[in-house]
mmCIF file of C-alpha atoms in Angstrom:
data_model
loop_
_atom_site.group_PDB
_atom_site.id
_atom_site.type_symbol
_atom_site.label_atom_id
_atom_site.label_comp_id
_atom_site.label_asym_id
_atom_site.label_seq_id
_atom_site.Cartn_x
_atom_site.Cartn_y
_atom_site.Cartn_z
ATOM 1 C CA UNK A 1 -74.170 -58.676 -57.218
ATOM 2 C CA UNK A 2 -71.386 -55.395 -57.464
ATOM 3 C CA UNK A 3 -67.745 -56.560 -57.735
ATOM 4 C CA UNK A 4 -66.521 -58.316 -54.563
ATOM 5 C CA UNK A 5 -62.794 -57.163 -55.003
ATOM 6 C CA UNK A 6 -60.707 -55.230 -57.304
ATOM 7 C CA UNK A 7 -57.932 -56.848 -58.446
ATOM 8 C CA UNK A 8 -54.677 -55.125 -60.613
ATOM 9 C CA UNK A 9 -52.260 -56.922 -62.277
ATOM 10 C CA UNK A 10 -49.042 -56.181 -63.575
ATOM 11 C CA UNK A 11 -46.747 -57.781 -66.059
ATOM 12 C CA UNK A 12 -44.446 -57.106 -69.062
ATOM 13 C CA UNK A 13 -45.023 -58.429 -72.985
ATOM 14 C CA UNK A 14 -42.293 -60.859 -72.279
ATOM 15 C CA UNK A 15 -43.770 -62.913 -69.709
ATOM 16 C CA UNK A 16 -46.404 -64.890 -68.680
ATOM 17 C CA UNK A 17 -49.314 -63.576 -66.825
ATOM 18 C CA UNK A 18 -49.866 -66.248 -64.189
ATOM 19 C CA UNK A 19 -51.742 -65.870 -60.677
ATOM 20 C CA UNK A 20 -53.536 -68.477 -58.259
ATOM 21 C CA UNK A 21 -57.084 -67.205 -56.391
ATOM 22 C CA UNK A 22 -59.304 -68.736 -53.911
ATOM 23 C CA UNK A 23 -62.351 -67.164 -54.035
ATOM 24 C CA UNK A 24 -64.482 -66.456 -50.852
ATOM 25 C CA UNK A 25 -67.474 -63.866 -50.569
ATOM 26 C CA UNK A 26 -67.608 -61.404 -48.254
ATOM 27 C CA UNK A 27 -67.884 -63.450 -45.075
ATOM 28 C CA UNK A 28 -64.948 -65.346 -45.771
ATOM 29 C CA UNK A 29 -67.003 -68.740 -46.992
ATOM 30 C CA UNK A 30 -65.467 -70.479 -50.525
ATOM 31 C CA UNK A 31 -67.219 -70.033 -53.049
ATOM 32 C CA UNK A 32 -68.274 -73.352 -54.842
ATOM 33 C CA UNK A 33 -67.085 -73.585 -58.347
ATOM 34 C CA UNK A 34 -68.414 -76.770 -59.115
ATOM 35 C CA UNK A 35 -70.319 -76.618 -62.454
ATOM 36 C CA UNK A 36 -68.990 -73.064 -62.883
ATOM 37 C CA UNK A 37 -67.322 -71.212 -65.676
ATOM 38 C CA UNK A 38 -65.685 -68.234 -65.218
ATOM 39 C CA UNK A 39 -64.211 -66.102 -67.974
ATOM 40 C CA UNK A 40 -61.974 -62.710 -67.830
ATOM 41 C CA UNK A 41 -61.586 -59.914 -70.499
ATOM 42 C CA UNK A 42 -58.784 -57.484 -70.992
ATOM 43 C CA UNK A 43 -60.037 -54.391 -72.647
ATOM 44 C CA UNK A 44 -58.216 -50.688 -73.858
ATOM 45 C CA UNK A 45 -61.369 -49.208 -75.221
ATOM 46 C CA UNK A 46 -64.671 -50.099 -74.187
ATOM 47 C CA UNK A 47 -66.250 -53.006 -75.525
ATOM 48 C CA UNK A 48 -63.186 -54.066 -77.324
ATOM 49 C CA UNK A 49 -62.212 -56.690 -75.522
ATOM 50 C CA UNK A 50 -58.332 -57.708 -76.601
ATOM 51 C CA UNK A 51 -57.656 -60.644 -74.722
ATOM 52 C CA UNK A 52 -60.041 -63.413 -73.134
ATOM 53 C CA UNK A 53 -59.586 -65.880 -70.485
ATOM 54 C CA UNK A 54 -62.126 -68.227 -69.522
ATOM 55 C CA UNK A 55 -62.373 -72.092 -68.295
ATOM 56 C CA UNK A 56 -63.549 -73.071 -71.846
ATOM 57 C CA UNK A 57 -60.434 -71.744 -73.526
ATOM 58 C CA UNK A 58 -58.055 -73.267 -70.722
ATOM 59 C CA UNK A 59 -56.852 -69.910 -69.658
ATOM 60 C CA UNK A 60 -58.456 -70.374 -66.584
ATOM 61 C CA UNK A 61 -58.090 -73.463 -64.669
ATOM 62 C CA UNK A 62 -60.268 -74.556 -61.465
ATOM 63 C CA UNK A 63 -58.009 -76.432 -59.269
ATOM 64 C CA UNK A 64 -60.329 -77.178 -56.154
ATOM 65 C CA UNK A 65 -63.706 -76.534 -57.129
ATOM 66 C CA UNK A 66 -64.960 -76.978 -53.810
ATOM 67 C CA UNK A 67 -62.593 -74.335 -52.549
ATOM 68 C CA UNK A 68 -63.243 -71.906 -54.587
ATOM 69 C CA UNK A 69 -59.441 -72.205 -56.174
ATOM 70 C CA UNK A 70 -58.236 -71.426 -59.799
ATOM 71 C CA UNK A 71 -55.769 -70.131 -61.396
ATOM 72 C CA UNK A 72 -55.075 -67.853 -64.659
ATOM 73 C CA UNK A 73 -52.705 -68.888 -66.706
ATOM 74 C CA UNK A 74 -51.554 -66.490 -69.944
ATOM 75 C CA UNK A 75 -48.985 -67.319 -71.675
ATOM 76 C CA UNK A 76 -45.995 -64.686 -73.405
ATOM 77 C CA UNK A 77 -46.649 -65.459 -76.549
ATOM 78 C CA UNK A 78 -50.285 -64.200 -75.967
ATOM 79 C CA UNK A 79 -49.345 -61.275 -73.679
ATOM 80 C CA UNK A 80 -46.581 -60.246 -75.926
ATOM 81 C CA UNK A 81 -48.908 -59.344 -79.109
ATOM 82 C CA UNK A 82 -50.748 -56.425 -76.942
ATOM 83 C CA UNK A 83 -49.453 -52.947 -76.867
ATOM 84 C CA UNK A 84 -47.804 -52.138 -73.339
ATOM 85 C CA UNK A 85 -50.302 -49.280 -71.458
ATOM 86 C CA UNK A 86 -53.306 -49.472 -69.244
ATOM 87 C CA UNK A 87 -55.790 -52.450 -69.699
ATOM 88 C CA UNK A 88 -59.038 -52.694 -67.451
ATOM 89 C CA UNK A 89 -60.507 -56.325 -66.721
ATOM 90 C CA UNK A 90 -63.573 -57.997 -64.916
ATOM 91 C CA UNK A 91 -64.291 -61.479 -63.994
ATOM 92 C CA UNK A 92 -66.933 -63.424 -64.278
ATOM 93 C CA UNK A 93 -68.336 -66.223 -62.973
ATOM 94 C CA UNK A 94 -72.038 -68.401 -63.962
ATOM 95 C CA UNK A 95 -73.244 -70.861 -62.080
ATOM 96 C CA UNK A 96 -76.725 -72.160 -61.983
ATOM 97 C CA UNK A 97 -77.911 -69.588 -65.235
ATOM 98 C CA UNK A 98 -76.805 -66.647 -62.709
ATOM 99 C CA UNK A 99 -74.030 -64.248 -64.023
ATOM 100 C CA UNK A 100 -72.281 -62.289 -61.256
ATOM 101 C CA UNK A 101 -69.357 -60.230 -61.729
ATOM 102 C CA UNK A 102 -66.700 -61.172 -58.734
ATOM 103 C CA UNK A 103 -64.148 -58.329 -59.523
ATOM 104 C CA UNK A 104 -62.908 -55.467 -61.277
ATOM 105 C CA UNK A 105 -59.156 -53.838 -62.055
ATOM 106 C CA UNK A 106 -56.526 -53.036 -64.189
ATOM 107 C CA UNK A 107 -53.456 -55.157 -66.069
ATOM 108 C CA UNK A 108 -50.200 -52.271 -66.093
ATOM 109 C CA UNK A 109 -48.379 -54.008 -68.925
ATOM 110 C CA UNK A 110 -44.677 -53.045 -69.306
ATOM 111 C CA UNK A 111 -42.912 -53.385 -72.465
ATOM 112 C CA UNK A 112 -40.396 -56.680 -71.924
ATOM 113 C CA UNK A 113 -36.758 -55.723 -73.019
ATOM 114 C CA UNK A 114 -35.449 -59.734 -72.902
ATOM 115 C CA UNK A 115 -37.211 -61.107 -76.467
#
């Protein structure tokens, strides 16, 4: 499966990166989560992977499996320890021993002024 969606965040090194989703596919249906994992990676170069969010790590949190819902859930003080610039992200979710890659995008990270 390609990407579903593309997805770009935005947030400073002073704040917490925080977002709710409800995941459908392409006609609209939730997708199941039940059993899932699903784990997120924030990279500046490729394959260097800086920052990693994933249900096993608590970073991502399914809320109604059934639904399709989660949330991601970053806190400052893990933010704040990248450099601000560009950062390009995918998700991904396994279920059943299948892999699939749900989205694609970009985290804009702004240098916080406020410590």
């Amino acid at each position: 499966m390609t990407a579903l969606y593309r997805v770009d965040f935005t947030t400073s090194t002073n704040a917490d990166l925080r977002q709710g989703f409800a995941l459908t596919d392409t006609s609209g249906t939730a997708i199941d989560l039940t059993g899932a994992t699903l784990a997120l990676a924030f990279e500046r170069e490729p394959n260097t992977p800086v920052l990693l969010a994933t249900t096993a790590n608590g970073r991502i949190v399914v809320t109604d499996a059934a639904l399709g819902r989660f949330e991601l859930i970053v806190p400052a003080a893990a933010v704040g320890v990248l450099q601000p610039g560009l950062y390009q992200h995918d998700l991904l979710l396994t279920r059943a021993g299948r892999i699939d890659r749900l989205w694609t995008g970009t985290l804009r990270l702004d240098d916080g002024v406020t410590p």
